[in-house]
């Protein structure tokens, strides 16, 4: 991890993107202490600090010979200050790496826009930094931006990449390609996730930092996905990292230490489906995965098709985190893998499915208890090599335990598998309303009160129902969800048709929200999957239970729908006759009437 330091003129003008015309004397930190920045970084597990030596406004934090828009023109240190030099010296003394951000955009210099002149100007400033601070700067390998500023890497994330596919600064670059990389790419370009601890990148007095748990979630989705994390912690206008930001960083560090300080596998008994050179050869022993460092690793025999590590934890252990690492100096190899646990009934059950590993993969799943585990590599570009394996308990992060139609939930881009009981394709699960204030846990009831209106009702149950059917693309006969070739015409591919989402039961009324793929597309211009994304498109998003159930109710019955859709399926429901649903009801009447 690297601590990103956005600091400059914007810190004093309360701006994010400066215009380049602020008076240089505006830059006036009274307590600037680069050693404090480095100390905060080192104490919280960051191996590098990265400074915005020049942001888009063009103001330079070192006395550049090529512009008068720098610290030399400010009153700070009587015009003799050099933030880059002070930070470089502090980083050197603490043994912390140093990186420099030099914006390619300069809104102050008049040469910007004249390609040849500005390129010469930019290269001159870059040369100035590299030669003036050359003994202090850390050489960095080629890296790529992951494509977002949320600190989230791709659930499948390759360090392999093809540089010829993208162009520097091209807004048309494929962000999905940036996010996931390329298993067939000829270049090694590791991904970088950047995110700010605050809403903005520069310090603003009106903003507050994210919580430590939010940073932990970002950690799982960046460092835990084969990415480097650049966490921006901007110094304030006095020139110090704010106390509230330091507090959050310390809490974040305590969370990580609490989770990852004890690897339950450290005393495990290990075996493998095969070991290169035989089980007696310690050079590639399965026990190498318990040693930190990438230069020791388990390697199976060559030309095998089964790659399994067997782990005996020696006792029943509760855990919910899997850590894996590959020896990346040997390349990134694993494409797919999964973890299995032996249950008390003597049956092996899959716990989680994952894709790429790379430098590090962290997978979080619902807590389980087991003694015997199997790590199975399902697919690999070459013989898989595993350099580290960790089993941990995270007591701070809770996951939703609600399955979908295949009893699969997702976290951190990997499948979390659940054992559920199904009845006629219905999976009942009590869950919190995605659009309301009710939060139900287990079989509990909870009063839902609409503030200021005096309306209340008791939520008795929420039936989370996923009924999936497919229709043949050719003959349009209805077939089961898990059928991929039509059983009537035998060779036509099938397509998913619809699902029924959810029923909400209170002490007075029942509402069932229904949507068919074709209707969703017709009314909202989206697929049913997008329609069911409550945070974006659902008409009930942000509305409480009581508002949903207010007003006249309407009953619909579907039987023998036209166009061969969902034949012999009969669904009776009560839907609020709101303005949003009137067109939906009318379309359903027209398209699915007897």
Coordinates of C-alpha atoms in Angstrom, one line a residue:
X1 CA 0.0 0.0 0.0
X2 CA 1.0 3.6 -0.7
X3 CA -0.1 6.7 1.1
X4 CA -1.1 9.3 -1.5
X5 CA -0.7 12.9 -0.4
X6 CA -2.7 15.4 -2.4
X7 CA -1.3 18.8 -1.2
X8 CA -0.9 22.1 -3.0
X9 CA -2.7 25.3 -3.8
X10 CA -6.1 23.6 -3.8
X11 CA -5.6 22.9 -0.1
X12 CA -5.7 26.7 0.6
X13 CA -8.4 27.7 -2.0
X14 CA -10.9 24.9 -1.0
X15 CA -10.9 23.6 -4.5
X16 CA -10.5 20.2 -6.2
X17 CA -9.4 21.5 -9.6
X18 CA -7.5 24.7 -9.5
X19 CA -7.6 27.2 -12.4
X20 CA -3.9 28.0 -12.2
X21 CA -4.5 31.7 -11.5
X22 CA -4.4 31.7 -7.6
X23 CA -1.8 34.0 -6.0
X24 CA 1.3 32.0 -5.1
X25 CA 1.3 33.7 -1.7
X26 CA -2.0 31.8 -0.9
X27 CA 0.2 28.7 -0.3
X28 CA 1.0 29.2 3.4
X29 CA 1.2 26.1 5.6
X30 CA 2.2 27.2 9.1
X31 CA 3.2 23.8 10.6
X32 CA 4.2 21.7 7.6
X33 CA 6.0 18.5 8.8
X34 CA 6.9 16.0 6.2
X35 CA 8.2 13.7 8.9
X36 CA 4.7 13.5 10.4
X37 CA 3.3 12.4 7.0
X38 CA 6.0 9.6 6.7
X39 CA 5.5 8.5 10.3
X40 CA 1.7 8.2 9.8
X41 CA 2.4 6.1 6.7
X42 CA 4.9 3.8 8.3
X43 CA 3.0 3.2 11.5
X44 CA -0.1 2.2 9.5
X45 CA 1.6 -0.3 7.2
X46 CA 2.2 1.9 4.1
X47 CA 5.5 1.2 2.4
X48 CA 5.5 4.3 0.2
X49 CA 4.3 7.9 0.1
X50 CA 3.3 9.6 -3.1
X51 CA 3.2 13.4 -3.4
X52 CA 1.4 15.6 -5.9
X53 CA 4.5 17.6 -6.7
X54 CA 2.3 19.4 -9.3
X55 CA -1.4 19.1 -9.8
X56 CA -3.5 20.4 -12.7
X57 CA -3.3 24.0 -11.6
X58 CA 0.4 23.9 -12.3
X59 CA 1.6 25.1 -8.9
X60 CA 4.9 23.3 -8.1
X61 CA 5.9 22.1 -4.6
X62 CA 9.5 22.4 -5.5
X63 CA 11.4 25.5 -6.7
X64 CA 11.3 24.7 -10.4
X65 CA 13.6 26.6 -12.7
X66 CA 11.0 26.5 -15.5
X67 CA 8.1 28.4 -13.9
X68 CA 7.5 31.2 -11.4
X69 CA 4.4 29.4 -10.2
X70 CA 6.0 27.5 -7.4
X71 CA 6.8 27.5 -3.7
X72 CA 9.6 30.0 -4.6
X73 CA 7.0 32.6 -5.2
X74 CA 5.2 32.0 -1.9
X75 CA 6.0 33.4 1.5
X76 CA 6.4 29.9 3.0
X77 CA 10.0 29.4 4.3
X78 CA 10.6 32.9 3.0
X79 CA 10.4 31.6 -0.5
X80 CA 13.2 29.1 0.1
X81 CA 11.1 26.0 0.9
X82 CA 11.0 22.7 -1.0
X83 CA 8.2 20.3 0.0
X84 CA 9.5 17.6 -2.3
X85 CA 13.0 17.8 -0.7
X86 CA 11.6 17.7 2.8
X87 CA 9.4 14.7 2.1
X88 CA 12.2 12.9 0.2
X89 CA 14.6 13.4 3.2
X90 CA 12.0 12.2 5.7
X91 CA 11.2 9.1 3.6
X92 CA 14.9 8.3 3.3
X93 CA 15.4 8.5 7.0
X94 CA 12.4 6.3 7.8
X95 CA 13.2 3.7 5.1
X96 CA 9.9 4.5 3.3
X97 CA 9.7 4.6 -0.5
X98 CA 8.9 7.9 -2.3
X99 CA 6.8 8.4 -5.4
X100 CA 6.1 11.7 -7.3
X101 CA 2.9 12.6 -9.2
X102 CA 3.6 15.2 -11.9
X103 CA 0.4 16.2 -13.6
X104 CA 0.6 16.2 -17.4
X105 CA -2.0 19.0 -17.4
X106 CA -0.9 22.5 -16.4
X107 CA -3.6 25.1 -16.4
X108 CA -1.1 27.9 -15.6
X109 CA 1.7 27.6 -18.1
X110 CA 0.9 29.3 -21.4
X111 CA 2.6 26.6 -23.5
X112 CA -0.1 24.1 -22.7
X113 CA -2.0 23.3 -25.9
X114 CA 1.2 23.8 -28.0
X115 CA 2.2 20.2 -28.1
X116 CA 5.9 20.6 -28.9
X117 CA 6.5 23.5 -26.6
X118 CA 4.6 21.9 -23.7
X119 CA 6.3 18.5 -24.1
X120 CA 9.7 20.2 -23.8
X121 CA 8.4 22.1 -20.7
X122 CA 7.0 18.9 -19.1
X123 CA 10.1 16.8 -19.8
X124 CA 12.3 19.6 -18.4
X125 CA 10.3 19.5 -15.1
X126 CA 10.4 15.7 -15.0
X127 CA 14.2 15.7 -15.6
X128 CA 14.5 18.3 -12.8
X129 CA 12.7 16.0 -10.4
X130 CA 14.6 12.9 -11.4
X131 CA 18.0 14.5 -11.3
X132 CA 17.5 16.7 -8.3
X133 CA 16.0 14.0 -6.1
X134 CA 17.3 11.0 -8.0
X135 CA 19.0 9.4 -5.0
X136 CA 15.8 9.7 -3.0
X137 CA 13.2 8.6 -5.5
X138 CA 12.1 4.9 -5.6
X139 CA 12.2 3.3 -9.0
X140 CA 8.7 1.9 -9.7
X141 CA 7.7 -0.8 -12.2
X142 CA 5.1 -0.1 -14.9
X143 CA 1.6 0.1 -13.4
X144 CA -1.9 0.7 -14.8
X145 CA -4.9 2.5 -13.3
X146 CA -7.7 0.1 -12.5
X147 CA -10.3 2.4 -14.2
X148 CA -12.1 3.9 -11.2
X149 CA -11.4 6.0 -8.2
X150 CA -13.4 3.9 -5.7
X151 CA -10.5 1.7 -4.7
X152 CA -12.1 -1.4 -6.3
X153 CA -10.2 -3.9 -8.5
X154 CA -11.7 -6.4 -10.8
X155 CA -13.0 -9.6 -9.3
X156 CA -10.9 -11.3 -12.0
X157 CA -7.7 -9.3 -12.1
X158 CA -4.6 -10.1 -14.2
X159 CA -1.3 -8.3 -14.0
X160 CA -0.8 -9.5 -17.6
X161 CA -1.8 -6.8 -20.1
X162 CA -1.3 -5.7 -23.7
X163 CA 0.0 -2.1 -23.8
X164 CA -0.9 -1.8 -27.5
X165 CA -4.6 -2.0 -26.7
X166 CA -4.8 1.3 -24.8
X167 CA -3.3 4.8 -25.3
X168 CA -2.2 7.1 -22.6
X169 CA -4.8 9.8 -21.9
X170 CA -7.3 8.3 -24.4
X171 CA -10.9 8.7 -23.0
X172 CA -12.0 5.9 -25.2
X173 CA -9.8 3.3 -23.5
X174 CA -11.8 0.2 -22.4
X175 CA -12.1 0.6 -18.6
X176 CA -13.2 -3.1 -18.3
X177 CA -9.9 -4.1 -19.9
X178 CA -8.0 -1.8 -17.5
X179 CA -9.9 -3.4 -14.6
X180 CA -9.5 -7.1 -15.4
X181 CA -6.3 -7.2 -17.4
X182 CA -5.6 -9.9 -20.0
X183 CA -4.6 -13.5 -19.4
X184 CA -3.0 -13.6 -22.8
X185 CA -1.3 -10.2 -22.5
X186 CA 2.4 -10.1 -23.4
X187 CA 3.2 -7.3 -20.8
X188 CA 3.4 -7.4 -17.0
X189 CA 1.5 -4.2 -15.9
X190 CA 0.1 -4.6 -12.3
X191 CA -3.1 -2.7 -11.5
X192 CA -3.4 0.2 -9.1
X193 CA -6.5 1.2 -7.2
X194 CA -6.7 4.8 -5.9
X195 CA -9.2 6.2 -3.5
X196 CA -9.4 9.0 -1.1
X197 CA -10.1 8.7 2.7
X198 CA -12.3 11.8 2.3
X199 CA -15.0 12.7 -0.3
X200 CA -12.5 15.0 -2.1
X201 CA -8.8 14.4 -3.0
X202 CA -7.7 17.6 -1.4
X203 CA -8.4 18.6 2.2
X204 CA -11.5 20.5 2.9
X205 CA -12.6 21.6 6.4
X206 CA -16.2 20.7 5.7
X207 CA -15.4 17.0 4.9
X208 CA -14.9 14.0 7.1
X209 CA -13.0 10.8 6.6
X210 CA -14.4 7.4 5.8
X211 CA -14.8 4.9 8.6
X212 CA -12.2 2.2 9.3
X213 CA -14.7 -0.5 8.3
X214 CA -15.2 1.3 4.9
X215 CA -11.4 1.2 4.5
X216 CA -11.4 -2.5 5.4
X217 CA -14.0 -3.2 2.7
X218 CA -11.8 -1.3 0.2
X219 CA -8.8 -3.3 1.3
X220 CA -10.6 -6.6 0.5
X221 CA -11.5 -5.2 -2.9
X222 CA -8.1 -3.8 -3.9
X223 CA -5.2 -5.4 -2.1
X224 CA -7.4 -8.6 -1.9
X225 CA -7.8 -8.6 -5.6
X226 CA -4.1 -8.5 -6.8
X227 CA -4.0 -4.7 -6.8
X228 CA -1.8 -2.1 -5.2
X229 CA -3.8 0.4 -3.1
X230 CA -3.0 4.1 -3.2
X231 CA -5.0 5.6 -0.3
X232 CA -5.1 9.3 -0.4
X233 CA -4.8 11.1 3.0
X234 CA -4.5 14.8 2.2
X235 CA -2.6 17.1 4.6
X236 CA -4.6 20.0 5.9
X237 CA -3.9 23.7 5.4
X238 CA -1.5 23.8 8.4
X239 CA 0.6 21.2 6.6
X240 CA -0.2 18.3 8.8
X241 CA -2.3 15.1 8.4
X242 CA -5.5 15.8 10.4
X243 CA -6.0 14.1 13.8
X244 CA -9.3 12.6 12.7
X245 CA -7.7 11.0 9.6
X246 CA -5.0 9.6 11.7
X247 CA -7.5 8.1 14.1
X248 CA -9.3 6.3 11.2
X249 CA -6.0 5.0 9.9
X250 CA -5.1 3.7 13.3
X251 CA -8.5 1.9 13.6
X252 CA -8.0 0.5 10.1
X253 CA -4.6 -0.8 11.1
X254 CA -6.1 -2.4 14.3
X255 CA -8.8 -4.1 12.3
X256 CA -6.2 -5.6 9.8
X257 CA -3.9 -6.7 12.6
X258 CA -6.8 -8.2 14.6
X259 CA -7.9 -10.3 11.5
X260 CA -4.6 -11.2 9.9
X261 CA -2.3 -11.6 12.9
X262 CA -3.2 -15.2 13.5
X263 CA -3.3 -17.7 10.6
X264 CA -5.3 -20.8 11.7
X265 CA -3.4 -22.8 9.1
X266 CA 0.0 -22.1 10.6
X267 CA 0.0 -25.4 12.6
X268 CA -2.0 -27.4 10.1
X269 CA -1.0 -30.8 8.7
X270 CA -0.8 -30.5 4.9
X271 CA -0.8 -32.9 2.0
X272 CA -1.2 -32.5 -1.8
X273 CA -2.5 -34.4 -4.8
X274 CA 1.1 -34.4 -6.0
X275 CA 4.4 -32.7 -5.2
X276 CA 7.2 -32.0 -7.7
X277 CA 10.1 -34.4 -7.0
X278 CA 7.9 -36.5 -4.7
X279 CA 6.5 -35.9 -1.2
X280 CA 10.0 -36.2 0.4
X281 CA 11.4 -33.3 -1.6
X282 CA 11.0 -30.3 0.7
X283 CA 11.9 -27.8 -2.1
X284 CA 8.3 -27.8 -3.4
X285 CA 6.6 -29.2 -0.3
X286 CA 3.0 -28.3 0.5
X287 CA 4.3 -26.9 3.8
X288 CA 6.0 -24.1 1.9
X289 CA 2.6 -22.4 1.7
X290 CA 2.9 -21.6 5.4
X291 CA 6.1 -19.7 5.0
X292 CA 5.8 -16.0 4.2
X293 CA 7.6 -14.8 1.1
X294 CA 7.1 -15.7 -2.6
X295 CA 10.4 -17.6 -3.1
X296 CA 9.1 -20.7 -1.4
X297 CA 6.0 -22.4 -2.8
X298 CA 4.2 -25.7 -3.4
X299 CA 4.5 -27.1 -6.9
X300 CA 2.6 -30.2 -8.1
X301 CA 4.1 -32.7 -10.4
X302 CA 4.2 -31.6 -14.0
X303 CA 1.5 -32.4 -16.6
X304 CA -1.2 -33.2 -14.0
X305 CA -4.9 -32.4 -14.3
X306 CA -5.7 -32.6 -10.6
X307 CA -4.2 -29.9 -8.3
X308 CA -5.4 -30.1 -4.6
X309 CA -4.0 -29.0 -1.3
X310 CA -5.4 -30.9 1.7
X311 CA -5.4 -28.9 5.0
X312 CA -6.0 -30.5 8.4
X313 CA -6.3 -27.6 10.9
X314 CA -5.9 -30.1 13.8
X315 CA -9.1 -29.0 15.5
X316 CA -12.5 -27.5 14.7
X317 CA -12.0 -23.8 13.8
X318 CA -14.4 -21.0 13.0
X319 CA -13.2 -18.8 10.1
X320 CA -14.5 -16.7 7.2
X321 CA -11.4 -15.5 5.2
X322 CA -9.1 -17.2 2.8
X323 CA -5.8 -15.7 1.8
X324 CA -3.8 -17.0 -1.2
X325 CA -0.6 -15.8 -3.0
X326 CA 1.2 -17.0 -6.1
X327 CA 5.0 -16.6 -6.6
X328 CA 4.5 -13.9 -9.2
X329 CA 8.2 -13.9 -10.3
X330 CA 7.1 -17.2 -11.9
X331 CA 4.1 -15.6 -13.5
X332 CA 0.4 -15.4 -12.7
X333 CA -1.1 -18.8 -13.5
X334 CA -4.3 -19.7 -11.6
X335 CA -7.5 -19.0 -13.6
X336 CA -10.1 -20.6 -11.3
X337 CA -10.1 -22.3 -7.9
X338 CA -12.4 -23.2 -5.0
X339 CA -12.3 -24.0 -1.3
X340 CA -14.1 -27.0 0.2
X341 CA -14.8 -27.9 3.8
X342 CA -15.7 -31.2 5.4
X343 CA -19.0 -30.8 7.2
X344 CA -20.0 -32.6 10.4
X345 CA -22.1 -35.0 8.3
X346 CA -19.0 -36.2 6.6
X347 CA -19.8 -34.5 3.2
X348 CA -17.4 -32.2 1.4
X349 CA -19.1 -28.9 0.5
X350 CA -17.9 -26.0 -1.5
X351 CA -17.4 -22.9 0.5
X352 CA -16.3 -20.4 -2.1
X353 CA -15.3 -20.1 -5.8
X354 CA -12.6 -17.7 -6.9
X355 CA -10.8 -16.7 -10.1
X356 CA -7.4 -15.1 -10.3
X357 CA -4.9 -15.0 -7.4
X358 CA -1.7 -13.1 -8.4
X359 CA 0.3 -11.4 -5.7
X360 CA -2.6 -11.7 -3.2
X361 CA -6.2 -12.8 -3.1
X362 CA -8.5 -12.3 0.0
X363 CA -11.9 -13.9 -0.1
X364 CA -14.5 -13.3 2.6
X365 CA -17.4 -15.6 3.1
X366 CA -20.0 -16.4 5.8
X367 CA -18.5 -17.9 8.9
X368 CA -18.2 -21.7 9.1
X369 CA -16.6 -24.3 11.4
X370 CA -14.5 -27.1 10.1
X371 CA -11.2 -28.9 10.6
X372 CA -10.6 -30.3 7.2
X373 CA -10.3 -28.2 4.0
X374 CA -9.4 -28.7 0.4
X375 CA -8.0 -26.0 -1.9
X376 CA -8.7 -27.1 -5.4
X377 CA -7.2 -25.4 -8.5
X378 CA -9.8 -25.9 -11.3
X379 CA -8.0 -24.2 -14.1
X380 CA -4.5 -22.8 -14.7
X381 CA -2.5 -21.3 -17.5
X382 CA 0.4 -23.5 -16.4
X383 CA 1.2 -25.8 -13.5
X384 CA -0.2 -23.9 -10.5
X385 CA 2.2 -22.6 -7.9
X386 CA 1.0 -21.5 -4.4
X387 CA 3.3 -19.5 -2.2
X388 CA 1.0 -18.7 0.7
X389 CA -2.2 -19.9 2.2
X390 CA -4.0 -18.2 5.2
X391 CA -7.2 -19.0 7.1
X392 CA -8.5 -16.2 9.2
X393 CA -11.5 -15.0 11.2
X394 CA -12.9 -11.5 10.5
X395 CA -15.4 -10.7 13.3
X396 CA -16.1 -7.2 12.0
X397 CA -17.5 -7.7 8.5
X398 CA -21.0 -9.2 8.2
X399 CA -22.2 -10.7 4.9
X400 CA -25.8 -11.1 3.6
X401 CA -26.6 -14.8 3.7
X402 CA -29.4 -14.6 1.1
X403 CA -29.0 -17.1 -1.8
X404 CA -30.1 -16.5 -5.4
X405 CA -31.7 -19.0 -7.7
X406 CA -28.6 -21.3 -7.6
X407 CA -28.0 -20.7 -3.9
X408 CA -25.0 -18.5 -4.8
X409 CA -24.3 -15.1 -3.3
X410 CA -21.4 -12.8 -4.2
X411 CA -18.8 -10.9 -2.2
X412 CA -15.5 -9.5 -3.5
X413 CA -16.3 -10.9 -6.9
X414 CA -16.4 -14.5 -5.9
X415 CA -19.2 -17.0 -5.4
X416 CA -20.2 -17.7 -1.8
X417 CA -22.0 -21.1 -1.7
X418 CA -24.9 -21.8 0.7
X419 CA -26.8 -25.0 1.6
X420 CA -30.5 -24.2 1.3
X421 CA -33.8 -26.0 1.2
X422 CA -35.9 -25.4 -1.9
X423 CA -39.6 -26.1 -2.4
X424 CA -40.9 -25.8 -6.0
X425 CA -38.0 -23.5 -6.9
X426 CA -38.9 -21.2 -4.0
X427 CA -36.2 -20.1 -1.6
X428 CA -37.8 -18.4 1.4
X429 CA -35.5 -16.0 3.3
X430 CA -36.3 -13.3 5.7
X431 CA -34.3 -10.2 4.7
X432 CA -34.2 -6.5 5.2
X433 CA -36.2 -4.4 2.8
X434 CA -34.0 -3.0 0.1
X435 CA -36.1 0.1 -0.1
X436 CA -37.3 0.7 3.4
X437 CA -36.3 1.2 7.0
X438 CA -37.3 -2.3 8.2
X439 CA -34.4 -4.5 9.1
X440 CA -35.5 -8.0 9.9
X441 CA -33.1 -10.6 11.3
X442 CA -34.1 -14.3 11.5
X443 CA -37.7 -14.7 12.4
X444 CA -38.0 -11.4 14.2
X445 CA -40.8 -8.9 13.7
X446 CA -40.2 -5.2 13.7
X447 CA -42.5 -2.2 13.7
X448 CA -42.0 0.0 10.7
X449 CA -43.0 3.7 11.5
X450 CA -43.1 6.4 8.9
X451 CA -41.7 9.4 10.6
X452 CA -44.0 12.4 10.8
X453 CA -47.0 10.5 9.4
X454 CA -48.1 8.4 12.4
X455 CA -48.6 5.3 10.2
X456 CA -47.3 2.0 11.3
X457 CA -47.7 -1.7 10.5
X458 CA -46.0 -4.9 11.5
X459 CA -43.9 -6.7 9.0
X460 CA -44.7 -10.4 9.5
X461 CA -42.6 -11.9 6.8
X462 CA -40.7 -11.2 3.5
X463 CA -40.7 -14.1 1.1
X464 CA -37.6 -13.7 -1.2
X465 CA -38.8 -15.8 -4.1
X466 CA -36.8 -16.5 -7.2
X467 CA -38.7 -18.5 -9.9
X468 CA -36.7 -18.8 -13.0
X469 CA -37.9 -20.2 -16.3
X470 CA -36.4 -20.4 -19.7
X471 CA -38.0 -20.2 -23.1
X472 CA -36.7 -21.8 -26.3
X473 CA -35.4 -19.1 -28.7
X474 CA -37.0 -20.9 -31.6
X475 CA -40.2 -22.7 -30.5
X476 CA -40.7 -20.6 -27.4
X477 CA -41.7 -23.6 -25.3
X478 CA -41.2 -23.1 -21.5
X479 CA -38.4 -25.2 -20.1
X480 CA -36.7 -25.5 -16.7
X481 CA -34.0 -23.0 -15.7
X482 CA -31.2 -25.4 -15.7
X483 CA -32.0 -26.6 -19.3
X484 CA -29.7 -25.2 -21.9
X485 CA -31.1 -27.1 -24.9
X486 CA -34.8 -27.2 -25.6
X487 CA -36.3 -30.6 -24.7
X488 CA -39.0 -30.1 -27.4
X489 CA -36.9 -29.2 -30.5
X490 CA -33.6 -30.5 -29.0
X491 CA -31.1 -28.3 -30.6
X492 CA -32.2 -24.7 -30.1
X493 CA -30.5 -22.7 -27.4
X494 CA -32.7 -21.4 -24.7
X495 CA -33.0 -18.0 -23.0
X496 CA -34.1 -17.0 -19.5
X497 CA -37.6 -15.7 -19.5
X498 CA -38.6 -14.2 -16.2
X499 CA -38.5 -14.3 -12.4
X500 CA -40.9 -13.4 -9.6
X501 CA -39.0 -11.3 -7.1
X502 CA -40.5 -10.8 -3.6
X503 CA -43.6 -10.8 -1.5
X504 CA -44.0 -8.5 1.5
X505 CA -46.6 -9.5 4.1
X506 CA -47.7 -7.2 6.9
X507 CA -50.6 -7.5 9.4
X508 CA -53.0 -6.0 6.9
X509 CA -51.8 -6.4 3.3
X510 CA -49.6 -8.4 1.0
X511 CA -47.7 -6.9 -2.0
X512 CA -45.9 -9.0 -4.6
X513 CA -43.5 -7.2 -6.9
X514 CA -43.5 -8.9 -10.4
X515 CA -41.5 -8.2 -13.5
X516 CA -41.0 -10.0 -16.8
X517 CA -37.9 -9.5 -18.9
X518 CA -39.9 -8.3 -21.9
X519 CA -42.0 -5.9 -19.9
X520 CA -39.0 -4.4 -18.1
X521 CA -37.3 -3.8 -21.4
X522 CA -40.5 -2.3 -22.9
X523 CA -41.2 0.1 -20.0
X524 CA -37.8 1.0 -18.7
X525 CA -35.4 0.2 -21.6
X526 CA -33.4 -2.3 -19.5
X527 CA -33.1 -5.9 -18.7
X528 CA -34.9 -7.5 -15.8
X529 CA -31.5 -7.9 -14.0
X530 CA -31.0 -4.1 -14.2
X531 CA -34.7 -3.5 -13.2
X532 CA -34.0 -5.5 -10.0
X533 CA -31.1 -3.3 -9.1
X534 CA -33.0 -1.4 -6.4
X535 CA -30.4 1.2 -5.9
X536 CA -30.7 2.4 -9.5
X537 CA -34.0 1.6 -11.3
X538 CA -36.6 0.1 -9.0
X539 CA -39.7 2.4 -8.7
X540 CA -39.8 1.6 -4.9
X541 CA -36.2 2.6 -4.3
X542 CA -36.1 4.9 -1.2
X543 CA -39.7 4.4 -0.3
X544 CA -40.9 2.9 3.1
X545 CA -43.1 -0.1 3.5
X546 CA -46.1 2.0 4.4
X547 CA -45.9 4.1 1.3
X548 CA -45.7 1.0 -0.8
X549 CA -48.9 -0.4 0.8
X550 CA -50.8 2.9 0.7
X551 CA -53.7 3.3 -1.8
X552 CA -56.0 1.1 -3.8
X553 CA -54.8 -2.5 -4.4
X554 CA -55.2 -4.4 -7.6
X555 CA -55.3 -8.2 -8.1
X556 CA -54.0 -9.8 -11.3
X557 CA -54.1 -13.4 -12.4
X558 CA -52.0 -14.8 -15.2
X559 CA -53.0 -18.0 -16.9
X560 CA -52.1 -19.3 -20.3
X561 CA -50.0 -16.3 -21.4
X562 CA -49.6 -15.6 -25.1
X563 CA -46.5 -16.0 -27.3
X564 CA -45.7 -19.3 -25.6
X565 CA -44.4 -17.6 -22.5
X566 CA -44.7 -19.3 -19.1
X567 CA -47.4 -21.7 -20.1
X568 CA -49.5 -23.2 -17.2
X569 CA -48.0 -20.7 -14.7
X570 CA -50.7 -19.0 -12.6
X571 CA -49.7 -16.2 -10.2
X572 CA -52.1 -14.3 -8.1
X573 CA -50.8 -11.1 -6.6
X574 CA -51.8 -7.8 -4.9
X575 CA -49.9 -4.8 -6.3
X576 CA -50.3 -1.1 -5.2
X577 CA -52.1 0.8 -7.9
X578 CA -49.6 3.7 -7.9
X579 CA -48.9 5.9 -10.9
X580 CA -45.7 4.0 -11.4
X581 CA -47.4 0.7 -11.7
X582 CA -50.5 1.7 -13.8
X583 CA -48.6 1.3 -17.1
X584 CA -47.0 -1.9 -16.0
X585 CA -50.4 -3.4 -15.0
X586 CA -52.0 -2.3 -18.3
X587 CA -49.1 -3.9 -20.3
X588 CA -49.3 -7.1 -18.3
X589 CA -53.1 -7.2 -18.9
X590 CA -52.6 -6.7 -22.6
X591 CA -49.7 -9.1 -23.2
X592 CA -50.5 -11.8 -20.7
X593 CA -54.3 -11.9 -20.7
X594 CA -56.1 -15.2 -21.2

